[in-house]
Short mmCIF file of C-alpha atoms and ligand atoms in Angstrom, two decimals:
data_model
loop_
_atom_site.label_atom_id
_atom_site.label_comp_id
_atom_site.label_asym_id
_atom_site.label_seq_id
_atom_site.Cartn_x
_atom_site.Cartn_y
_atom_site.Cartn_z
CA MET A 2 24.75 -1.37 -20.04
CA ARG A 3 21.22 -3.23 -21.00
CA GLU A 4 17.86 -0.84 -20.31
CA ILE A 5 16.02 -2.28 -17.53
CA ILE A 6 12.17 -2.09 -18.33
CA THR A 7 10.02 -3.05 -15.57
CA ARG A 8 6.03 -3.06 -15.23
CA PHE A 9 3.40 -3.46 -12.96
CA ALA A 10 0.32 -5.35 -14.18
CA PRO A 11 -2.45 -5.33 -11.93
CA SER A 12 -6.01 -6.59 -12.76
CA PRO A 13 -8.43 -4.15 -11.72
CA THR A 14 -10.86 -6.41 -9.88
CA GLY A 15 -10.97 -4.18 -6.84
CA ASN A 16 -8.89 -1.82 -4.93
CA LEU A 17 -5.24 -1.86 -5.08
CA HIS A 18 -3.86 -3.59 -2.20
CA ILE A 19 -0.81 -3.27 -0.27
CA GLY A 20 0.60 -6.28 -1.41
CA GLY A 21 0.10 -5.17 -4.93
CA LEU A 22 1.73 -1.89 -4.08
CA ARG A 23 4.85 -3.62 -2.93
CA THR A 24 5.33 -5.51 -6.14
CA ALA A 25 4.92 -2.31 -7.74
CA LEU A 26 7.59 -0.60 -5.56
CA PHE A 27 9.71 -3.28 -6.21
CA ASN A 28 9.60 -2.87 -10.09
CA TYR A 29 9.35 0.92 -9.89
CA LEU A 30 12.65 1.15 -7.76
CA TYR A 31 14.60 -1.30 -9.78
CA ALA A 32 13.81 0.96 -12.99
CA ARG A 33 14.39 4.09 -11.47
CA ALA A 34 17.74 2.94 -9.71
CA ASN A 35 19.07 2.04 -13.12
CA ASN A 36 17.58 4.84 -15.28
CA GLY A 37 15.39 2.27 -16.96
CA LYS A 38 11.65 2.51 -17.46
CA PHE A 39 8.60 1.49 -15.09
CA LEU A 40 5.49 0.91 -17.12
CA LEU A 41 1.86 0.26 -15.98
CA ARG A 42 -0.50 -2.01 -17.56
CA ILE A 43 -4.06 -2.69 -16.67
CA GLU A 44 -4.82 -6.38 -17.17
CA ASP A 45 -8.69 -5.85 -17.81
CA THR A 46 -9.49 -8.37 -20.28
CA ASP A 47 -12.00 -9.77 -17.89
CA LEU A 48 -14.64 -7.25 -18.82
CA ALA A 49 -17.23 -9.20 -16.34
CA ARG A 50 -14.89 -8.63 -13.45
CA ASN A 51 -13.13 -5.43 -14.27
CA SER A 52 -14.18 -2.15 -13.74
CA LEU A 53 -13.04 1.37 -14.90
CA GLU A 54 -13.41 2.50 -11.34
CA ALA A 55 -10.72 0.06 -9.96
CA SER A 56 -8.53 1.11 -12.54
CA GLN A 57 -8.98 4.62 -11.93
CA ALA A 58 -8.49 4.00 -8.39
CA ILE A 59 -5.04 1.94 -9.10
CA ILE A 60 -3.77 5.06 -10.84
CA GLU A 61 -4.93 7.30 -8.00
CA ALA A 62 -3.04 5.22 -5.42
CA PHE A 63 0.02 5.43 -7.50
CA LYS A 64 -0.29 9.34 -7.64
CA TRP A 65 -0.92 9.53 -3.69
CA VAL A 66 2.03 7.48 -2.84
CA GLY A 67 4.18 9.58 -5.52
CA MET A 68 5.00 6.74 -8.01
CA ASP A 69 5.23 7.77 -11.24
CA TYR A 70 5.21 5.40 -14.30
CA ASP A 71 6.69 6.07 -18.03
CA GLY A 72 4.49 6.61 -20.88
CA GLU A 73 0.93 5.93 -21.17
CA VAL A 74 -1.29 3.46 -18.85
CA ILE A 75 -1.72 0.36 -21.32
CA TYR A 76 -5.07 -1.25 -21.06
CA GLN A 77 -5.34 -4.86 -22.11
CA SER A 78 -8.81 -4.50 -23.12
CA GLN A 79 -7.75 -2.17 -26.16
CA ARG A 80 -5.57 -4.78 -27.30
CA PHE A 81 -7.67 -7.77 -28.53
CA GLU A 82 -6.60 -6.71 -32.19
CA ILE A 83 -3.03 -7.20 -31.26
CA TYR A 84 -3.55 -10.17 -29.64
CA LYS A 85 -5.48 -11.71 -32.46
CA ARG A 86 -2.85 -11.17 -34.93
CA TYR A 87 -0.40 -13.24 -32.96
CA ILE A 88 -3.16 -16.03 -32.41
CA ASP A 89 -3.37 -15.94 -36.20
CA GLN A 90 0.09 -15.96 -36.86
CA LEU A 91 0.78 -18.99 -34.66
CA ILE A 92 -2.07 -20.76 -36.28
CA GLU A 93 -0.50 -19.90 -39.46
CA GLU A 94 3.05 -20.95 -38.65
CA ASN A 95 1.46 -24.28 -37.50
CA LYS A 96 2.50 -23.95 -33.85
CA ALA A 97 -1.08 -23.45 -32.56
CA TYR A 98 -4.23 -25.10 -33.93
CA TYR A 99 -8.11 -25.16 -33.43
CA CYS A 100 -9.50 -27.92 -31.19
CA TYR A 101 -13.19 -28.62 -31.69
CA MET A 102 -13.45 -30.77 -28.45
CA SER A 103 -16.51 -29.99 -27.04
CA LYS A 104 -17.19 -29.27 -23.36
CA GLU A 105 -18.74 -32.70 -22.58
CA GLU A 106 -15.77 -34.52 -24.39
CA LEU A 107 -13.22 -32.74 -22.26
CA ASP A 108 -15.32 -33.32 -18.84
CA ASN A 109 -15.30 -37.00 -19.87
CA LEU A 110 -11.76 -37.06 -20.79
CA ARG A 111 -11.05 -35.67 -17.37
CA ASN A 112 -12.99 -37.95 -15.62
CA GLU A 113 -11.55 -41.03 -17.25
CA GLN A 114 -7.94 -39.56 -16.44
CA LYS A 115 -9.17 -39.01 -12.92
CA ASN A 116 -10.19 -42.34 -12.56
CA ARG A 117 -7.10 -43.88 -13.71
CA GLY A 118 -5.50 -41.70 -10.94
CA GLU A 119 -3.84 -39.38 -13.77
CA THR A 120 -3.45 -35.72 -13.55
CA PRO A 121 -6.24 -34.31 -16.34
CA ARG A 122 -4.71 -33.02 -19.14
CA TYR A 123 -5.52 -32.47 -22.71
CA ASP A 124 -4.89 -35.47 -24.75
CA ASN A 125 -3.30 -33.26 -27.88
CA ARG A 126 -6.19 -35.02 -30.26
CA TYR A 127 -6.65 -32.15 -32.62
CA ARG A 128 -2.95 -31.22 -32.51
CA ASP A 129 -2.13 -32.79 -35.89
CA PHE A 130 -5.80 -33.12 -37.15
CA ARG A 131 -6.21 -32.72 -40.71
CA GLY A 132 -9.70 -33.85 -40.94
CA THR A 133 -12.92 -32.15 -41.74
CA PRO A 134 -13.91 -30.41 -38.25
CA PRO A 135 -17.10 -31.46 -36.57
CA ALA A 136 -20.02 -29.43 -37.23
CA GLY A 137 -21.49 -26.85 -34.77
CA ILE A 138 -18.66 -26.47 -32.49
CA ALA A 139 -16.82 -23.07 -32.34
CA PRO A 140 -13.27 -24.20 -31.81
CA VAL A 141 -10.74 -23.09 -29.04
CA VAL A 142 -7.02 -22.38 -30.15
CA ARG A 143 -4.34 -24.30 -28.23
CA ILE A 144 -0.70 -23.59 -28.60
CA LYS A 145 1.81 -26.48 -29.19
CA ALA A 146 3.68 -27.11 -25.90
CA PRO A 147 6.68 -29.19 -25.96
CA LEU A 148 5.98 -32.84 -26.01
CA ASP A 149 9.28 -33.83 -24.24
CA GLY A 150 12.09 -32.46 -22.23
CA VAL A 151 11.95 -29.62 -19.79
CA ILE A 152 11.07 -25.74 -19.53
CA ALA A 153 13.56 -24.11 -17.86
CA PHE A 154 14.33 -20.92 -16.30
CA HIS A 155 16.31 -19.11 -13.75
CA ASP A 156 14.29 -17.05 -11.00
CA GLY A 157 16.07 -14.11 -9.51
CA ILE A 158 14.76 -15.28 -6.01
CA LYS A 159 13.74 -19.07 -6.35
CA GLY A 160 16.81 -19.95 -8.36
CA ASP A 161 16.55 -22.63 -11.23
CA ILE A 162 13.22 -23.83 -11.88
CA LYS A 163 12.45 -26.79 -14.15
CA VAL A 164 8.96 -28.14 -15.28
CA GLY A 165 8.97 -31.38 -17.11
CA ALA A 166 6.96 -31.07 -20.44
CA LYS A 167 4.83 -33.81 -19.45
CA GLU A 168 3.36 -31.60 -16.58
CA LEU A 169 1.97 -29.29 -19.29
CA ASP A 170 -0.45 -29.73 -22.13
CA ASP A 171 -1.35 -27.54 -25.20
CA PHE A 172 -2.92 -24.93 -23.14
CA ILE A 173 -5.80 -22.67 -24.69
CA ILE A 174 -4.61 -19.53 -25.96
CA ALA A 175 -8.04 -18.31 -27.36
CA ARG A 176 -11.23 -19.32 -26.11
CA SER A 177 -14.26 -20.34 -28.45
CA ASP A 178 -15.44 -16.85 -28.77
CA GLY A 179 -12.14 -15.91 -29.95
CA THR A 180 -10.91 -13.71 -26.56
CA PRO A 181 -7.17 -14.58 -25.69
CA THR A 182 -6.31 -16.10 -22.49
CA TYR A 183 -4.28 -14.78 -19.50
CA ASN A 184 -0.78 -15.98 -19.89
CA PHE A 185 -1.25 -15.40 -23.48
CA VAL A 186 -1.72 -11.91 -23.24
CA VAL A 187 0.61 -11.37 -20.80
CA SER A 188 3.41 -12.54 -22.54
CA ILE A 189 2.34 -10.78 -25.80
CA ASP A 190 2.26 -7.50 -23.90
CA ASP A 191 5.42 -8.01 -21.96
CA ALA A 192 7.38 -8.73 -24.86
CA LEU A 193 5.66 -6.05 -27.03
CA MET A 194 6.33 -3.45 -24.06
CA GLY A 195 10.26 -4.44 -24.11
CA VAL A 196 10.13 -5.54 -20.52
CA THR A 197 13.10 -7.04 -19.52
CA ASP A 198 12.51 -7.91 -15.67
CA ILE A 199 9.51 -9.09 -14.17
CA ILE A 200 9.16 -8.91 -10.47
CA ARG A 201 5.81 -10.36 -9.32
CA GLY A 202 4.14 -12.54 -6.68
CA ASP A 203 4.95 -15.92 -6.29
CA ASP A 204 1.36 -17.30 -6.75
CA HIS A 205 2.50 -16.60 -10.67
CA LEU A 206 5.29 -18.78 -10.59
CA SER A 207 3.08 -21.81 -12.13
CA ASN A 208 2.31 -19.35 -14.83
CA THR A 209 5.76 -18.57 -16.18
CA PRO A 210 6.75 -22.01 -17.90
CA LYS A 211 3.57 -21.32 -19.98
CA GLN A 212 4.57 -17.81 -20.70
CA ILE A 213 8.10 -19.18 -21.72
CA ILE A 214 6.12 -21.37 -24.32
CA VAL A 215 4.42 -18.57 -25.73
CA TYR A 216 7.72 -16.38 -25.87
CA GLU A 217 9.47 -19.55 -27.66
CA ALA A 218 6.68 -19.86 -30.02
CA LEU A 219 6.86 -16.48 -31.14
CA GLY A 220 10.62 -15.65 -30.90
CA PHE A 221 10.54 -13.34 -28.19
CA LYS A 222 13.37 -12.86 -25.86
CA ILE A 223 12.55 -14.14 -22.26
CA PRO A 224 12.79 -11.52 -19.62
CA ASN A 225 14.17 -12.27 -15.97
CA PHE A 226 11.68 -13.45 -13.54
CA TYR A 227 11.68 -12.60 -9.80
CA HIS A 228 8.86 -14.36 -7.98
CA VAL A 229 8.21 -12.82 -4.45
CA PRO A 230 6.93 -14.65 -1.55
CA MET A 231 3.78 -13.26 -0.28
CA ILE A 232 3.55 -10.90 3.08
CA LEU A 233 1.84 -13.24 5.59
CA SER A 234 -0.15 -12.13 8.89
CA PRO A 235 1.92 -12.23 12.27
CA GLN A 236 0.43 -15.79 12.74
CA GLY A 237 1.95 -16.95 9.42
CA HIS A 238 -1.34 -17.18 7.44
CA LYS A 239 -2.58 -15.48 3.99
CA LEU A 240 -2.92 -11.86 4.97
CA SER A 241 -6.82 -10.87 5.99
CA LYS A 242 -8.48 -7.75 5.93
CA ARG A 243 -7.78 -7.45 9.54
CA ASP A 244 -4.45 -8.00 9.73
CA GLY A 245 -3.79 -5.06 7.03
CA ALA A 246 -4.85 -6.48 3.70
CA MET A 247 -6.52 -3.45 2.95
CA GLY A 248 -6.56 -1.22 -0.27
CA VAL A 249 -3.65 1.50 -0.46
CA MET A 250 -6.36 4.26 -0.16
CA ASP A 251 -7.87 2.98 3.05
CA TYR A 252 -4.37 3.87 4.57
CA GLN A 253 -4.71 7.33 3.46
CA LYS A 254 -7.94 7.46 5.62
CA MET A 255 -6.59 6.06 8.51
CA GLY A 256 -3.86 8.70 8.54
CA TYR A 257 -0.88 7.22 6.94
CA LEU A 258 1.79 8.84 5.08
CA PRO A 259 2.89 7.68 2.01
CA GLU A 260 6.52 7.85 2.95
CA ALA A 261 5.63 5.55 5.65
CA ILE A 262 3.88 2.96 3.51
CA LEU A 263 6.54 2.74 0.91
CA ASN A 264 9.23 2.25 3.84
CA PHE A 265 7.20 0.07 5.38
CA LEU A 266 6.46 -2.20 2.13
CA VAL A 267 10.10 -1.92 0.94
CA ARG A 268 11.18 -3.95 4.30
CA LEU A 269 8.46 -6.45 3.52
CA GLY A 270 10.84 -8.75 1.69
CA TRP A 271 14.01 -6.91 1.24
CA SER A 272 16.61 -5.40 3.39
CA TYR A 273 19.76 -3.46 3.51
CA GLU A 274 22.13 -4.25 6.20
CA ASP A 275 20.14 -3.69 9.30
CA GLN A 276 18.74 -0.19 8.29
CA GLU A 277 15.03 0.02 8.79
CA ILE A 278 14.18 3.72 7.67
CA PHE A 279 14.54 4.42 4.25
CA SER A 280 14.22 7.65 2.26
CA LEU A 281 13.18 7.16 -1.50
CA GLN A 282 16.73 8.39 -2.25
CA GLU A 283 17.93 5.52 -0.22
CA MET A 284 15.50 2.95 -1.60
CA LEU A 285 16.81 3.83 -4.92
CA GLU A 286 20.47 3.59 -4.10
CA TYR A 287 20.50 0.50 -2.38
CA PHE A 288 17.63 -1.73 -4.12
CA ASN A 289 18.63 -4.58 -5.86
CA PRO A 290 16.17 -7.56 -6.77
CA LYS A 291 18.86 -9.99 -6.17
CA ALA A 292 18.53 -9.07 -2.25
CA LEU A 293 15.04 -10.01 -2.31
CA ASN A 294 14.11 -12.71 0.27
CA SER A 295 13.01 -15.93 -0.41
CA SER A 296 11.14 -16.50 2.44
CA PRO A 297 7.63 -14.87 3.26
CA SER A 298 7.70 -11.73 5.30
CA SER A 299 5.49 -10.80 7.97
CA TYR A 300 3.02 -8.00 8.22
CA ASN A 301 3.94 -6.09 11.42
CA GLN A 302 1.17 -3.38 12.37
CA GLU A 303 3.56 -1.86 15.26
CA LYS A 304 6.47 -1.34 13.20
CA PHE A 305 3.95 0.34 10.50
CA LEU A 306 2.94 2.88 13.09
CA TRP A 307 6.34 3.20 14.15
CA LEU A 308 7.40 4.10 10.72
CA ASN A 309 4.53 6.39 10.36
CA ALA A 310 5.13 8.30 13.62
CA HIS A 311 8.62 8.89 12.26
CA TYR A 312 7.51 10.41 8.88
CA ILE A 313 4.83 12.44 10.76
CA LYS A 314 7.64 13.71 12.87
CA GLN A 315 9.59 14.45 9.90
CA THR A 316 6.66 16.60 8.24
CA PRO A 317 6.95 20.24 8.04
CA ASN A 318 4.04 21.68 9.84
CA ASP A 319 2.98 23.62 6.74
CA THR A 320 2.64 20.39 5.05
CA LEU A 321 0.68 18.66 7.96
CA GLN A 322 -1.78 21.66 7.90
CA LYS A 323 -2.76 20.62 4.79
CA LEU A 324 -2.79 17.04 5.16
CA LEU A 325 -5.11 17.41 8.28
CA GLN A 326 -7.66 19.00 6.13
CA ASP A 327 -8.72 15.58 5.06
CA PHE A 328 -9.28 14.73 8.66
CA PRO A 329 -12.36 15.79 9.99
CA CYS A 330 -12.54 16.58 13.50
CA PRO A 331 -15.01 18.99 15.77
CA ALA A 332 -12.17 21.50 15.93
CA LEU A 333 -10.80 21.35 12.28
CA PRO A 334 -11.99 25.03 11.64
CA ALA A 335 -10.19 26.37 14.75
CA LEU A 336 -7.62 24.04 14.07
CA LEU A 337 -6.62 25.30 10.60
CA ASP A 338 -7.21 28.94 11.84
CA LEU A 339 -4.56 29.01 14.56
CA PRO A 340 -1.78 31.28 14.30
CA ILE A 341 1.30 30.01 12.99
CA SER A 342 3.30 30.27 16.28
CA GLN A 343 0.25 28.71 18.20
CA ARG A 344 0.22 26.30 15.58
CA ASP A 345 3.70 25.23 15.75
CA VAL A 346 3.63 24.78 19.33
CA LEU A 347 0.80 22.69 19.20
CA TYR A 348 2.17 20.39 16.16
CA ASN A 349 5.36 20.22 17.78
CA ALA A 350 3.85 18.79 20.84
CA ILE A 351 1.66 16.33 18.97
CA LYS A 352 3.99 15.20 16.76
CA GLU A 353 5.76 13.38 19.57
CA ARG A 354 2.43 11.97 20.91
CA THR A 355 0.53 10.24 17.82
CA GLN A 356 1.06 7.83 15.17
CA THR A 357 -1.15 8.62 12.75
CA LEU A 358 -2.95 11.93 11.21
CA LYS A 359 -6.20 10.81 12.24
CA ASP A 360 -5.15 10.79 15.56
CA PHE A 361 -3.24 13.82 15.22
CA ALA A 362 -6.32 15.70 14.04
CA ASN A 363 -8.19 14.33 17.28
CA TYR A 364 -5.58 14.99 19.77
CA ALA A 365 -5.58 18.52 18.37
CA SER A 366 -9.40 18.79 18.51
CA GLU A 367 -9.33 17.63 21.79
CA ILE A 368 -6.97 20.61 23.28
CA LEU A 369 -8.83 23.18 21.18
CA THR A 370 -12.10 22.10 22.33
CA ALA A 371 -13.40 22.95 25.94
CA PRO A 372 -13.51 19.62 28.03
CA GLN A 373 -17.08 18.60 28.44
CA ASN A 374 -16.71 16.28 31.69
CA TYR A 375 -13.45 15.97 33.61
CA ASP A 376 -11.72 12.88 34.92
CA GLU A 377 -13.50 11.76 38.06
CA LYS A 378 -10.47 10.20 39.73
CA SER A 379 -8.64 13.66 39.33
CA LEU A 380 -11.70 15.65 40.40
CA LYS A 381 -11.66 13.60 43.82
CA LYS A 382 -8.42 14.81 44.73
CA ILE A 383 -9.57 18.38 44.24
CA ASP A 384 -10.69 20.17 47.37
CA ALA A 385 -12.45 23.49 48.22
CA ASP A 386 -8.81 24.88 48.87
CA THR A 387 -7.57 24.22 45.56
CA PHE A 388 -10.83 25.73 43.45
CA LYS A 389 -9.66 28.89 45.68
CA ILE A 390 -6.22 28.62 44.41
CA LEU A 391 -7.52 27.87 40.74
CA LYS A 392 -9.69 31.52 41.13
CA ASN A 393 -6.81 33.37 42.39
CA PHE A 394 -4.56 31.90 39.40
CA ASN A 395 -7.49 33.14 37.11
CA GLU A 396 -7.49 36.60 38.33
CA ALA A 397 -3.74 36.63 38.30
CA LEU A 398 -3.85 35.52 34.43
CA ALA A 399 -4.88 39.17 33.58
CA ASP A 400 -0.95 40.43 34.14
CA PHE A 401 0.32 37.06 32.34
CA SER A 402 2.11 37.52 29.12
CA PHE A 403 0.97 34.90 26.52
CA GLU A 404 3.81 35.87 24.20
CA SER A 405 5.47 32.68 24.37
CA VAL A 406 5.37 29.19 25.87
CA GLU A 407 8.68 30.42 28.08
CA ASN A 408 6.86 33.75 29.25
CA LEU A 409 3.93 31.61 30.51
CA ASP A 410 6.18 29.17 32.03
CA LYS A 411 7.87 32.12 33.94
CA HIS A 412 4.53 33.66 34.83
CA LEU A 413 3.22 30.45 36.39
CA HIS A 414 6.49 29.70 38.49
CA ALA A 415 6.52 33.24 39.66
CA PHE A 416 2.94 32.96 40.62
CA MET A 417 3.58 29.79 42.44
CA ASP A 418 6.54 31.19 44.29
CA ASN A 419 4.39 34.18 45.15
CA GLN A 420 1.96 32.09 46.94
CA THR A 421 4.22 29.44 48.03
CA LEU A 422 2.63 26.77 46.19
CA LYS A 423 4.15 23.57 45.59
CA ALA A 424 3.55 22.52 41.66
CA GLY A 425 1.38 19.76 42.17
CA LYS A 426 -1.35 21.76 43.90
CA LEU A 427 -1.71 24.15 41.13
CA MET A 428 -0.78 22.25 37.98
CA GLN A 429 -2.62 19.21 38.17
CA PRO A 430 -6.06 20.49 38.80
CA LEU A 431 -5.15 23.45 36.00
CA ARG A 432 -4.71 20.64 33.57
CA ILE A 433 -7.76 18.96 34.60
CA ALA A 434 -9.73 22.46 34.30
CA LEU A 435 -8.29 23.02 30.95
CA LEU A 436 -8.04 19.60 29.19
CA GLY A 437 -10.29 17.60 31.47
CA LYS A 438 -7.98 14.70 32.04
CA PRO A 439 -4.37 14.23 33.34
CA GLY A 440 -1.59 13.91 30.98
CA GLY A 441 -0.75 15.10 27.50
CA ILE A 442 1.11 18.05 26.04
CA GLY A 443 2.76 20.47 28.57
CA LEU A 444 0.50 23.06 30.29
CA CYS A 445 2.30 25.93 29.23
CA GLU A 446 2.19 24.67 26.02
CA ALA A 447 -1.38 23.89 26.19
CA MET A 448 -2.13 27.55 27.64
CA PHE A 449 -0.30 29.29 24.81
CA VAL A 450 -2.21 27.37 22.10
CA ILE A 451 -5.56 27.90 23.82
CA GLY A 452 -5.12 31.59 24.41
CA LYS A 453 -5.71 33.93 27.53
CA LYS A 454 -9.22 34.39 27.07
CA GLU A 455 -10.12 30.70 26.51
CA VAL A 456 -7.94 29.60 29.26
CA GLN A 457 -9.55 32.02 31.59
CA LYS A 458 -13.18 30.92 30.24
CA ARG A 459 -12.12 27.02 30.93
CA ILE A 460 -10.94 27.84 34.42
CA GLN A 461 -13.78 29.62 35.42
CA LYS A 462 -16.45 27.00 33.90
CA PHE A 463 -14.46 24.49 35.94
CA CYS A 464 -14.73 26.49 39.09
CA GLU A 465 -18.70 27.19 38.52
CA ALA A 466 -19.50 23.29 37.54
CA SER A 467 -17.93 22.23 40.65
N1 LIG B 515 -2.54 -9.11 -13.33
C1 LIG B 515 -1.54 -10.24 -12.69
C2 LIG B 515 -2.52 -9.82 -11.04
O1 LIG B 515 -2.62 -8.82 -10.88
C3 LIG B 515 -0.23 -9.72 -12.49
C4 LIG B 515 0.20 -10.38 -13.87
C5 LIG B 515 1.74 -10.48 -13.79
O2 LIG B 515 2.28 -9.57 -12.93
O3 LIG B 515 2.30 -11.09 -14.61
O4 LIG B 515 -1.91 -10.62 -10.30
#
């Protein structure tokens, strides 16, 4: 069986976006599922636009989602020597040549072609030039593209692609300052890294014929290509920041779990039966690039949150405890200090009610902090009689066992039976006194978590305030 070698090749111009992470994930899964290799190459040849921080942010994002790559990260900025060698080789073999056309000449040619209604293209004037080069012009290097016929390849998603040679010209592989161009270095690197399968965004589809020309000129084996359609907004537009085209690490700050991100992304453009939830293990088992969709996928925020809620529920409380430290909320110290039994009751209750870690931390914080004000509508329903009941209840609390939620529940019901109280008469006001508003986690759960002393304090404060 052939070894599958894939790669992810981001240009570090900013944060790694989730669209990029999706591309990386597809490549990662394909390699890992086949015991192949997954390589990371940073395309940082544009020294003006690329930054070291951006490269580091990409690596950090990889670490965070737990996607490991093989070997060292390859930086294109460190490979200029290699590219130069191949440029020289092509010139030597007469497969590339110096072109001395000045910028003005090129502009004039383009304008003339446009005026004649033609598509601007280089006219090959230096392709077989044997004369004396014009003085004072630093030449570019152009590759000899085929003059006729077609450049054809099979794309694993788009099918057979054919581009007429007439649509391509002898494109530049080295600029006048000697730096190599994008399509040239991508091809060299993919070939030298032994990449067998390239899964990437379909915005690169038009680059592929040029890269094939480079492969052929150098006698490299052409890899398999899979060009994946973009992720669109729910309205069918290009994804904007508002729709979710954010940096991967922004999702961490918003309280998303890496498992949810990977699961969300894998389903954007890929499916397996009608399954929605995939563990990494399942992704590895089922992923096949042949099943990638040829139509664009659409970003669905609700589904993303639903998945995140699912993975929060699956996360052990010990792990959650560690993760919550990254989400500053007013009661964070109290939250981290809770005894394990209280913590587990609180976490299990909140797991059912929140979709992000950030909301989780805030929800917990609200319960652990005495309410500063009380829901007005609920207050209106509380009369003098009710305050009396609450005061009685507060006294009775002295004899309550706070050992478990069940114990508390028993005591609470015994108290109500004893006083022949209907549940609503005590439970609703008690909830307002303790938490400030209706709804939320079970009352006995809340009391158990808050602890006897604090429960008494909150009831007292509530009764005094009114
Ligand atoms: N560096 C390119 C980008 O970030 C990807 C190149 C490729 O995958 O071939 O869009």
